[in-house]
Amino acid sequence: MKLELENVTRRFGPRSVVDHVSLEIASGQLVGILGPSGSGKTTLLRLIAGLESAYEGRVLFDGLDVSELPLRSRGVGLVFQQYALFRHMRVFENIAFGLRARSGKERLSGIEIRRRVSELIHLVQLEGLEDRFPRQLSGGQKQRVALARALAVEPRLLLLDEPFGALDAMVRRDLRRWLRSLHERTGRTTIFVTHDQEEALELADRVIVMNAGRVEQDADPDRIYDDPASSFVFEFIGEASRLPVQIRDGLVWFRDRLLTSPRVEAPDGPAVLHLRPEHVRWTEGEGSIDVSVIAGRRIGPHRRLGLEIPGGWGRLEMDTDAATPMRIGDQFRVEITGGRVYAPSKSRPLQ
Amino acid sequence: MSEDRPSSACLQAHARRYAGAGDGPVLRLLLILITWLFLSIAVLLPLCVVFVEAFARGSDVFLSALVSRETLQALSLTLTVTALVVPANMIFGLSAAWALTKFEFPGKPVLLSLIDLPFAVSPVIAGYVLVLVFGSSGWLGPVLSELGVKVLFSTPGIVLATIFVTFPMVARPLIALMEDQGREEEETALSLGAGGLRTFLTVTLPNVRWALFYGGLLCAARSFGEFGAVSVVSGHIRGLTNTMPLHVEALYNDNRVAAAFAVASLLASFSLFTLILKFVLERKLPDDVREAERVR
């Protein structure tokens, strides 16, 4: 199902929690809405579901305005962070709930309901747990019951609010992969909300980064990481450090060093250079910057070093081979091989 | 909140865990002793006295006090009042809790504190308020008496007074429980195509049924025993508007001490029965009730 939002706005009192958001999501996409807490991402999801009504703007499902349509008629599947399983019902009855709620011609026989629920239990790999109560399940199992229950009514749209927020790291990683493959099999349009950038980049086809009720960037995960649209996105996605620089004739100067690699959008004057650890490299050459090591921590195969530029000029981070011996206080030189200076209109530092 | 009862095998580990909570064994023993002593003097002893005094003049006096016309009338009035008050408060409590926890609206905090009002106001004052409203010179009294409706010194007044005194008993545990449970289960049910009534009957009500029953039980216990508010509005008409507690007082004032205690023992038995029911409820349904207890 194709989803469109036109200028959707939601206010709580004078504050716009969702501020003129327009989106178009094609059928079958797996979209992640990413943002810090308070960015309006959950409210946006609730607006799409019909749990909240918009103050302004329209929500369209396959071109039809559903803004006035109540939750029960929208045909969306909901999965909450705490799963919201019906606590007094067994797994089977939880999944069957939506099928039993049907009326009139759509009503299914008991045998048919049994068959459908069995299929779903197989799909979410919960065979043998049909007679358990929610309190007898682990977090990951609850999550899958919640998904099966939502899928039972064949929703036009699947909405997941922080679907992995309450799980521990291992289960979270497994479930992410499993959800990804489930999406590939069912092809249902799916939108999930998360504050975890790694989760959004790994799981989604398309990531919508939100900040203060607005869409900051809407792109595929590669673009989001390699080409952040604003300083906010730059800092929210991945590690980032900042250096005070001067722009002269469109060139970036750090003190008396000319930096040729960064992309510049800012006019002449003082500015901020945003860098990722991979934009800093050990060197002996010209135009380099003196640094001393002030911290080191292990990140996967690398060692991430915290570097200080003597004289209080700023701090950087860079990755080195974990085998390279390095001690706090070691001094050497680095060069800048990337980074970005944003135009003032796109400079909204992360709070 | 009730802790898991330790089996004898893990009692030691249990004791070690709790001894580590910062209190030495002497202090612990002292505190337990004080609690027992206090409960014995304030609760157990008076309760025993009731039963001892009830049979002080032999079982004949005891039985005749129980089957006297006035006692039977008081019993039937008390049962009638309870039978009206408990369902009324269950419905009221449920709708109040539903409104306060599932919706947002202006004035919510005010409503929340109003529900607690009967716990703060003396029942006697509640009774006099009813007299002011429904009395012959009150706001509604003249109008109602023209219509032939008698509120004061009759059953309706007693029911109203009892409702006032007991209404937080169902509403409060329900509000706490429903607040804790949130709205997501209802939202999910609606998203799955269930209507409002179906959602209420299959999701909301089963989730709170034991808390509702629990509240009803507390409400019944209080309805049986309420004295202050009822005393003001009943008019103490013997054999007509005396409830059980009022009847006990009347008998006592007549110096019929044994009879007074006989009736009192019936009241006390009912309280004990409530206590046992509460205990059984907690044992039998550990999860739900513990949850209700935890958030109370």
XYZ file of C-alpha atoms in Angstrom:
647
model
C 0.000 0.000 0.000
C 1.209 3.489 -0.847
C 1.222 5.984 1.999
C 1.244 9.750 1.587
C 1.414 12.468 4.197
C 0.597 16.015 3.162
C 1.699 18.803 5.483
C 0.752 16.817 8.540
C 0.974 18.872 11.731
C 0.185 17.911 15.283
C 0.277 20.386 18.140
C 0.174 19.831 21.877
C -0.664 23.250 23.192
C 1.494 25.825 21.441
C 4.201 23.310 20.566
C 4.245 21.608 17.180
C 5.336 18.055 17.847
C 4.978 17.164 14.204
C 5.511 20.181 12.012
C 4.313 20.161 8.394
C 5.615 16.756 7.463
C 5.120 15.590 3.893
C 6.136 12.102 2.811
C 5.419 9.524 0.202
C 6.117 5.883 0.939
C 5.831 3.420 -1.897
C 4.168 0.056 -1.553
C 6.422 -2.631 -0.096
C 9.038 -0.333 1.393
C 10.638 -0.904 4.758
C 11.081 2.556 6.234
C 12.777 3.579 9.460
C 11.846 6.807 11.195
C 14.897 7.809 13.209
C 15.294 10.578 15.703
C 16.213 11.454 19.282
C 13.501 11.376 21.951
C 11.159 14.311 21.555
C 11.752 14.581 17.818
C 8.122 13.694 17.061
C 8.801 10.305 15.518
C 6.369 8.346 17.667
C 3.687 10.987 17.257
C 4.151 10.768 13.497
C 3.653 7.007 13.674
C 0.527 7.474 15.824
C -0.819 9.964 13.306
C -0.373 7.431 10.507
C -2.082 4.746 12.608
C -4.991 6.981 13.557
C -4.161 6.910 17.272
C -3.801 10.674 17.111
C -5.584 13.059 14.830
C -3.694 15.642 12.860
C -4.187 19.312 13.570
C -3.552 20.110 9.938
C -2.756 18.183 6.771
C -3.881 14.874 5.310
C -2.955 11.205 5.529
C -3.613 9.200 2.362
C -3.653 5.422 1.944
C -3.436 4.459 -1.735
C -4.538 7.967 -2.652
C -7.593 7.932 -0.359
C -7.826 10.438 2.458
C -8.025 8.496 5.730
C -7.502 11.472 8.038
C -11.027 11.105 9.454
C -10.998 7.320 9.469
C -10.766 5.864 12.992
C -8.044 3.443 13.984
C -10.271 0.379 13.716
C -11.101 1.005 10.068
C -7.630 1.900 8.846
C -6.316 -1.624 8.556
C -2.947 -0.981 10.136
C -1.028 -3.529 12.160
C 0.470 -2.112 15.343
C 3.361 -3.396 17.392
C 4.329 -1.467 20.500
C 7.653 -1.365 22.307
C 6.161 -3.183 25.305
C 4.238 -5.462 22.887
C 0.841 -4.832 24.552
C -0.067 -8.510 24.402
C -3.483 -9.317 25.874
C -2.172 -10.520 29.198
C -5.050 -12.813 30.133
C -5.088 -14.587 26.754
C -2.873 -17.415 25.624
C -0.602 -16.998 22.607
C -3.147 -18.660 20.327
C -5.986 -16.364 21.408
C -3.762 -13.313 21.133
C -3.037 -14.098 17.507
C -6.639 -15.092 16.778
C -8.059 -11.881 18.282
C -8.281 -9.911 15.050
C -9.800 -12.864 13.172
C -12.470 -13.357 15.837
C -13.304 -9.651 15.804
C -14.496 -9.853 12.215
C -18.198 -9.667 11.566
C -20.680 -10.371 8.821
C -19.441 -11.948 5.610
C -15.782 -11.775 6.617
C -16.418 -13.999 9.609
C -14.236 -17.114 9.654
C -15.134 -20.547 10.946
C -13.327 -21.973 13.965
C -11.419 -24.392 11.740
C -10.288 -21.631 9.435
C -9.148 -19.475 12.356
C -7.206 -22.452 13.720
C -5.518 -22.957 10.350
C -4.599 -19.287 9.933
C -3.219 -18.992 13.442
C -1.119 -22.144 12.930
C 0.330 -20.663 9.761
C 1.252 -17.489 11.592
C 2.743 -19.374 14.510
C 4.870 -21.238 12.003
C 5.825 -17.962 10.309
C 7.052 -16.418 13.546
C 8.632 -19.680 14.715
C 6.659 -20.102 17.918
C 5.517 -23.701 17.479
C 4.726 -25.359 20.793
C 4.095 -22.095 22.647
C 0.417 -21.737 21.624
C -0.874 -22.368 25.137
C 1.508 -20.097 26.989
C 0.406 -16.867 28.600
C 2.350 -13.718 27.688
C 3.996 -13.604 31.107
C 5.548 -17.027 30.387
C 7.369 -15.756 27.285
C 10.739 -14.097 26.812
C 10.972 -10.611 25.348
C 11.864 -11.862 21.886
C 8.996 -14.357 21.909
C 6.533 -11.677 22.995
C 7.758 -9.498 20.170
C 7.045 -12.247 17.655
C 3.579 -12.919 19.086
C 2.837 -9.209 18.724
C 3.980 -9.347 15.098
C 1.941 -12.461 14.324
C -1.111 -10.886 15.934
C -0.713 -7.758 13.804
C -0.124 -9.779 10.627
C -3.187 -11.985 11.252
C -5.593 -9.360 9.937
C -3.433 -8.778 6.848
C -2.946 -5.089 7.516
C -2.301 -2.753 4.618
C 0.466 -1.188 6.635
C 2.607 -2.502 9.477
C 3.656 0.064 12.085
C 6.254 -0.750 14.714
C 7.066 1.597 17.574
C 10.610 1.006 18.892
C 10.169 -2.690 18.112
C 13.470 -3.781 19.631
C 13.763 -1.186 22.367
C 13.054 -3.564 25.248
C 15.321 -6.413 24.131
C 18.924 -7.171 24.951
C 21.623 -6.752 22.324
C 21.881 -10.362 21.112
C 18.135 -10.948 20.743
C 17.837 -7.549 19.145
C 20.368 -8.425 16.449
C 18.732 -11.768 15.664
C 15.234 -10.310 15.560
C 16.387 -7.512 13.278
C 17.648 -10.000 10.722
C 14.549 -12.098 11.121
C 12.265 -9.094 10.622
C 14.246 -8.123 7.540
C 13.750 -11.581 6.013
C 10.092 -11.611 7.049
C 9.628 -8.342 5.204
C 11.307 -9.758 2.140
C 8.916 -12.709 2.196
C 5.680 -10.799 2.853
C 6.509 -7.551 1.032
C 4.189 -5.584 3.287
C 4.740 -1.827 3.587
C 6.366 -1.432 6.984
C 7.323 1.615 9.007
C 9.252 1.425 12.237
C 10.330 4.075 14.680
C 13.671 3.962 16.443
C 16.188 6.143 18.223
C 18.971 3.692 17.375
C 20.812 4.819 14.224
C 22.536 1.484 13.759
C 19.179 -0.272 13.788
C 17.693 2.160 11.295
C 20.635 1.918 8.893
C 20.810 -1.860 9.057
C 17.108 -2.676 8.821
C 15.531 -0.041 6.603
C 15.509 0.488 2.824
C 14.941 4.105 3.541
C 15.600 6.220 6.606
C 13.704 9.336 7.608
C 15.672 11.360 10.147
C 13.502 13.590 12.321
C 14.428 16.498 14.540
C 12.121 18.894 16.392
C 9.038 17.697 14.522
C 10.534 18.101 11.067
C 12.056 15.759 8.548
C 15.769 16.493 8.559
C 16.705 14.001 5.857
C 14.907 11.308 3.895
C 17.200 8.962 1.975
C 18.596 5.455 1.720
C 21.022 4.341 4.457
C 24.137 4.939 2.319
C 23.181 8.525 1.587
C 22.284 9.124 5.208
C 25.715 8.002 6.358
C 27.880 9.297 3.506
C 26.042 12.474 2.726
C 24.228 13.794 5.806
C 21.976 16.685 4.836
C 22.683 18.768 7.920
C 25.027 19.015 10.840
C 22.280 17.463 12.968
C 22.184 14.325 10.829
C 25.992 14.259 10.682
C 26.245 14.226 14.442
C 23.254 11.971 15.086
C 24.449 9.255 12.711
C 27.782 7.803 13.732
C 30.705 9.353 15.546
C 31.524 12.977 14.872
C 34.013 15.551 16.029
C 34.111 19.254 15.339
C 36.906 21.700 14.574
C 36.698 25.479 14.512
C 37.815 26.667 11.054
C 37.900 29.795 8.913
C 36.482 29.923 5.388
C 38.407 32.215 3.029
C 37.595 32.388 -0.686
C 35.714 29.114 -0.352
C 38.691 27.341 1.163
C 38.911 25.800 4.636
C 41.652 27.031 6.926
C 42.452 25.533 10.287
C 44.775 28.100 11.840
C 47.515 28.457 9.185
C 46.832 25.090 7.512
C 44.818 24.823 4.334
C 42.504 21.777 4.360
C 41.647 20.745 0.815
C 39.475 17.677 1.437
C 36.348 18.913 3.252
C 33.216 19.832 1.336
C 32.339 23.467 1.900
C 28.902 25.060 1.736
C 29.444 27.945 4.127
C 30.238 31.534 3.138
C 33.513 33.193 4.191
C 34.045 33.636 7.913
C 34.322 31.422 10.998
C 32.660 28.012 10.661
C 32.595 24.495 12.073
C 34.160 21.521 10.329
C 32.405 18.194 11.015
C 34.578 15.097 10.883
C 34.193 11.360 11.278
C 37.001 9.186 12.681
C 37.683 7.854 9.170
C 38.401 11.415 7.982
C 41.509 11.626 10.156
C 44.701 9.839 9.064
C 48.212 9.474 10.424
C 50.786 11.331 8.263
C 54.234 12.918 8.024
C 53.405 15.241 5.210
C 52.589 18.895 4.517
C 49.565 20.680 5.906
C 49.354 18.328 8.803
C 48.142 18.900 12.360
C 50.033 18.077 15.578
C 48.051 15.974 18.005
C 48.575 14.049 21.229
C 46.678 10.959 22.363
C 44.356 11.522 25.335
C 42.204 8.381 25.205
C 41.897 5.019 23.507
C 39.082 2.476 23.395
C 38.480 -0.665 21.472
C 35.704 -0.594 18.831
C 35.383 -3.920 17.013
C 38.520 -4.538 14.963
C 39.808 -0.971 15.497
C 41.138 1.136 18.287
C 39.498 4.539 18.477
C 41.857 7.238 19.674
C 40.861 10.486 21.288
C 43.261 13.180 20.111
C 43.874 16.656 21.394
C 45.330 19.480 19.375
C 47.820 21.218 21.717
C 46.893 24.772 22.637
C 43.223 24.021 23.202
C 42.376 24.073 19.496
C 40.028 21.155 19.657
C 39.660 17.422 19.833
C 39.481 14.734 17.161
C 38.864 11.033 16.967
C 40.543 8.563 14.656
C 40.622 4.795 14.188
C 43.846 2.799 14.106
C 44.744 -0.831 13.804
C 44.228 -2.422 17.182
C 47.710 -3.977 16.972
C 49.462 -0.595 16.691
C 51.031 0.191 20.063
C 49.730 3.512 21.354
C 49.989 5.179 24.736
C 48.281 8.163 26.280
C 50.539 11.184 25.700
C 52.015 9.920 22.424
C 52.423 12.721 19.896
C 52.234 12.553 16.102
C 50.714 14.320 13.116
C 47.462 13.725 11.273
C 45.907 14.952 8.065
C 42.237 15.583 7.305
C 40.927 13.529 4.402
C 37.250 14.424 4.437
C 34.600 16.164 6.474
C 32.047 18.807 5.811
C 31.352 22.462 6.580
C 27.598 23.089 6.504
C 25.892 26.283 5.447
C 24.526 28.189 8.476
C 20.953 27.222 7.497
C 21.877 23.552 7.790
C 23.806 23.900 11.021
C 21.590 22.645 13.781
C 23.873 21.030 16.293
C 22.621 18.017 18.198
C 21.361 19.116 21.593
C 3.013 -6.035 48.143
C 3.328 -9.730 48.813
C 6.722 -11.347 48.394
C 7.101 -14.841 47.069
C 6.903 -17.115 50.056
C 10.208 -18.945 50.387
C 10.157 -22.738 50.562
C 11.908 -24.186 53.629
C 14.851 -25.175 51.453
C 15.720 -21.625 50.587
C 14.675 -20.065 53.898
C 18.279 -19.632 54.933
C 19.286 -17.872 51.762
C 16.146 -15.807 52.092
C 17.003 -14.799 55.650
C 20.547 -13.961 54.666
C 19.320 -11.811 51.818
C 16.969 -9.867 54.073
C 19.360 -9.614 56.995
C 21.651 -7.857 54.573
C 19.120 -5.119 54.057
C 20.799 -3.031 56.756
C 19.029 -4.175 59.931
C 20.670 -6.292 62.586
C 18.886 -9.387 63.969
C 18.106 -7.681 67.304
C 16.365 -4.777 65.658
C 14.503 -7.163 63.390
C 13.235 -9.216 66.335
C 12.273 -6.051 68.206
C 10.275 -4.712 65.293
C 8.455 -8.007 64.815
C 7.641 -8.158 68.536
C 6.331 -4.602 68.580
C 4.112 -5.342 65.618
C 2.686 -8.454 67.253
C 2.165 -6.697 70.563
C 0.425 -3.772 68.945
C -1.807 -5.958 66.807
C -2.698 -8.124 69.805
C -3.747 -5.198 71.964
C -5.437 -3.155 69.265
C -7.033 -5.855 67.128
C -6.930 -9.416 68.402
C -7.932 -8.721 71.997
C -11.034 -6.643 71.178
C -12.049 -9.245 68.609
C -11.822 -11.989 71.222
C -13.801 -9.885 73.691
C -16.619 -9.590 71.179
C -17.013 -13.349 70.930
C -16.506 -13.999 74.657
C -19.078 -11.360 75.654
C -21.514 -12.587 73.024
C -21.720 -15.973 74.760
C -21.335 -14.593 78.311
C -24.989 -15.203 79.138
C -25.149 -18.537 77.400
C -26.094 -19.556 73.913
C -29.833 -19.068 74.531
C -29.428 -15.345 74.971
C -27.058 -15.303 72.031
C -29.526 -17.063 69.732
C -32.568 -15.133 70.833
C -30.686 -11.876 70.255
C -29.900 -13.000 66.738
C -33.388 -14.127 65.788
C -35.246 -11.221 67.369
C -37.417 -9.238 64.990
C -35.296 -6.125 65.290
C -32.053 -7.963 64.564
C -33.511 -9.649 61.524
C -34.794 -6.311 60.277
C -31.357 -4.712 60.805
C -29.716 -7.622 59.027
C -32.064 -7.422 56.075
C -31.658 -3.638 55.826
C -27.866 -3.971 55.934
C -27.929 -6.691 53.284
C -30.241 -4.608 51.084
C -28.007 -1.564 51.393
C -24.900 -3.611 50.620
C -26.593 -5.285 47.660
C -27.378 -1.847 46.226
C -24.138 -0.094 47.132
C -21.656 -2.674 45.887
C -22.934 -2.959 42.286
C -23.472 0.821 42.133
C -19.896 1.465 43.220
C -18.510 -1.202 40.925
C -20.175 0.460 37.960
C -19.220 3.920 39.151
C -15.665 2.878 40.006
C -15.155 1.211 36.670
C -16.472 4.121 34.643
C -14.502 6.631 36.704
C -11.310 4.605 36.349
C -11.978 4.118 32.644
C -12.500 7.846 32.081
C -9.541 8.899 34.186
C -7.020 6.491 32.762
C -7.992 6.044 29.129
C -8.825 9.627 28.170
C -7.234 13.036 28.425
C -9.489 15.911 29.389
C -9.307 19.182 31.302
C -9.993 18.990 35.031
C -8.612 15.485 35.391
C -6.452 16.207 38.463
C -9.435 17.795 40.206
C -11.560 14.730 39.545
C -8.776 12.481 40.794
C -8.562 14.282 44.112
C -12.365 14.409 44.414
C -12.443 10.627 44.325
C -10.267 10.588 47.433
C -12.501 13.053 49.252
C -14.499 10.460 51.253
C -11.251 9.203 52.773
C -10.445 12.709 53.974
C -13.901 13.773 55.166
C -15.346 12.415 58.382
C -18.346 10.153 57.638
C -20.436 12.130 60.128
C -19.939 15.246 58.041
C -20.952 13.298 54.959
C -24.166 12.359 56.771
C -24.926 15.955 57.705
C -24.318 17.080 54.154
C -27.050 14.678 53.072
C -29.323 16.102 55.766
C -28.645 19.608 54.437
C -29.482 18.558 50.893
C -32.412 16.219 51.472
C -33.746 17.461 54.839
C -37.197 19.099 55.118
C -35.570 22.546 54.911
C -32.746 21.423 52.608
C -32.185 22.154 48.905
C -33.952 19.170 47.437
C -35.955 17.973 50.464
C -39.156 20.007 49.881
C -39.303 19.156 46.175
C -38.783 15.469 46.784
C -41.279 15.275 49.633
C -43.919 16.829 47.373
C -43.193 14.080 44.897
C -43.626 11.617 47.721
C -40.009 10.521 47.793
C -38.551 10.054 51.228
C -34.771 10.094 51.341
C -33.831 10.862 54.924
C -34.708 8.416 57.702
C -35.288 5.677 55.161
C -33.399 3.284 52.926
C -32.469 5.731 50.091
C -30.671 8.026 52.535
C -28.766 5.130 54.056
C -27.792 3.898 50.591
C -26.607 7.370 49.534
C -24.570 7.816 52.710
C -22.952 4.409 52.255
C -22.178 5.072 48.591
C -20.486 8.311 49.555
C -18.328 6.648 52.160
C -17.337 3.652 50.018
C -16.948 4.978 46.516
C -13.151 5.310 46.503
C -12.828 1.660 47.451
C -13.497 0.330 43.988
C -12.318 3.350 42.012
C -8.908 3.722 43.631
C -7.409 0.265 43.053
C -8.876 0.262 39.561
C -7.379 3.647 38.693
C -3.981 2.562 39.942
C -4.121 -0.715 38.028
C -5.455 0.752 34.794
C -2.959 3.589 34.939
C -0.237 0.999 35.201
C -1.628 -1.095 32.350
C -1.855 1.872 29.987
C -3.920 2.066 26.826
C -1.840 0.117 24.377
C -3.807 -3.121 24.690
C -7.028 -1.279 23.880
C -5.344 0.535 21.014
C -4.104 -2.768 19.651
C -7.576 -4.318 19.934
C -9.088 -1.414 18.000
C -6.385 -1.638 15.349
C -7.271 -5.315 14.918
C -10.823 -4.285 14.024
C -12.585 -4.836 17.354
C -15.332 -2.395 18.299
C -15.517 -0.416 21.524
C -17.815 -2.874 23.309
C -15.812 -5.914 22.244
C -12.598 -4.212 23.331
C -14.124 -3.434 26.702
C -15.505 -6.918 27.266
C -12.560 -8.937 25.980
C -9.577 -6.744 26.862
C -10.279 -4.082 29.481
C -12.670 -5.947 31.767
C -10.689 -9.211 32.025
C -7.549 -7.217 32.742
C -9.118 -5.574 35.777
C -11.620 -8.209 36.878
C -9.814 -9.243 40.049
C -9.106 -5.688 41.095
C -12.795 -4.966 40.507
C -13.837 -7.945 42.607
C -11.318 -6.982 45.252
C -12.647 -3.438 45.401
C -16.191 -4.791 45.596
C -15.176 -6.962 48.539
C -13.660 -4.017 50.445
C -16.737 -1.992 49.568
C -19.074 -4.710 50.911
C -17.095 -4.958 54.140
C -17.336 -1.241 54.694
C -21.033 -1.097 53.740
C -21.748 -3.696 56.395
C -19.873 -1.840 59.070
C -20.427 1.831 58.262
C -21.668 3.692 61.326
C -21.015 7.453 61.232
C -22.680 8.641 58.055
C -25.519 6.135 58.320
C -26.126 7.073 61.934
C -26.861 10.675 60.932
C -29.294 9.936 58.100
C -31.075 6.823 59.381
C -33.038 8.425 62.216
C -32.540 5.302 64.380
C -36.088 4.068 63.971
C -36.073 0.675 65.634
C -37.164 -2.201 63.493
C -37.248 0.102 60.489
C -34.106 2.117 59.719
C -31.489 0.589 61.998
C -28.609 -1.145 60.255
C -26.511 -3.743 62.035
C -23.982 -1.344 63.592
C -26.774 1.017 64.673
C -28.652 -1.915 66.136
C -25.583 -2.901 68.133
C -25.398 0.594 69.568
C -29.118 0.634 70.397
C -28.882 -2.687 72.233
C -25.818 -1.499 74.111
C -27.539 1.720 75.159
C -30.429 -0.389 76.492
C -27.915 -2.206 78.681
C -28.518 -5.431 76.746
C -24.793 -6.024 76.563
C -24.870 -9.722 75.709
C -27.349 -9.145 72.893
C -25.270 -6.222 71.616
C -22.191 -8.413 71.500
C -24.132 -11.233 69.891
C -25.029 -8.979 66.967
C -21.534 -7.521 67.000
C -20.108 -11.026 66.708
C -22.185 -11.519 63.549
C -20.630 -8.366 62.101
C -17.177 -9.484 63.157
C -17.752 -12.887 61.561
C -18.613 -11.202 58.337
C -15.377 -9.194 58.513
C -13.381 -12.341 59.175
C -15.076 -14.025 56.243
C -14.097 -11.056 54.047
C -10.535 -11.332 55.271
C -10.418 -15.052 54.438
C -11.925 -14.403 51.004
C -9.304 -11.743 50.389
C -6.572 -14.118 51.457
C -7.888 -16.944 49.255
C -8.179 -14.521 46.355
C -4.567 -13.494 46.768
C -3.346 -17.088 46.999
C -5.395 -18.390 44.147
C -4.650 -15.606 41.696
C -1.159 -14.513 42.593
C -0.307 -12.634 39.444
C -3.321 -10.444 38.964
C -3.895 -9.553 42.559
C -0.233 -9.039 43.286
C -0.187 -6.624 40.428
C -3.200 -4.834 41.865
C -1.614 -4.790 45.284
C 1.701 -3.584 43.975
C 0.266 -0.464 42.426
C -2.091 0.350 45.265
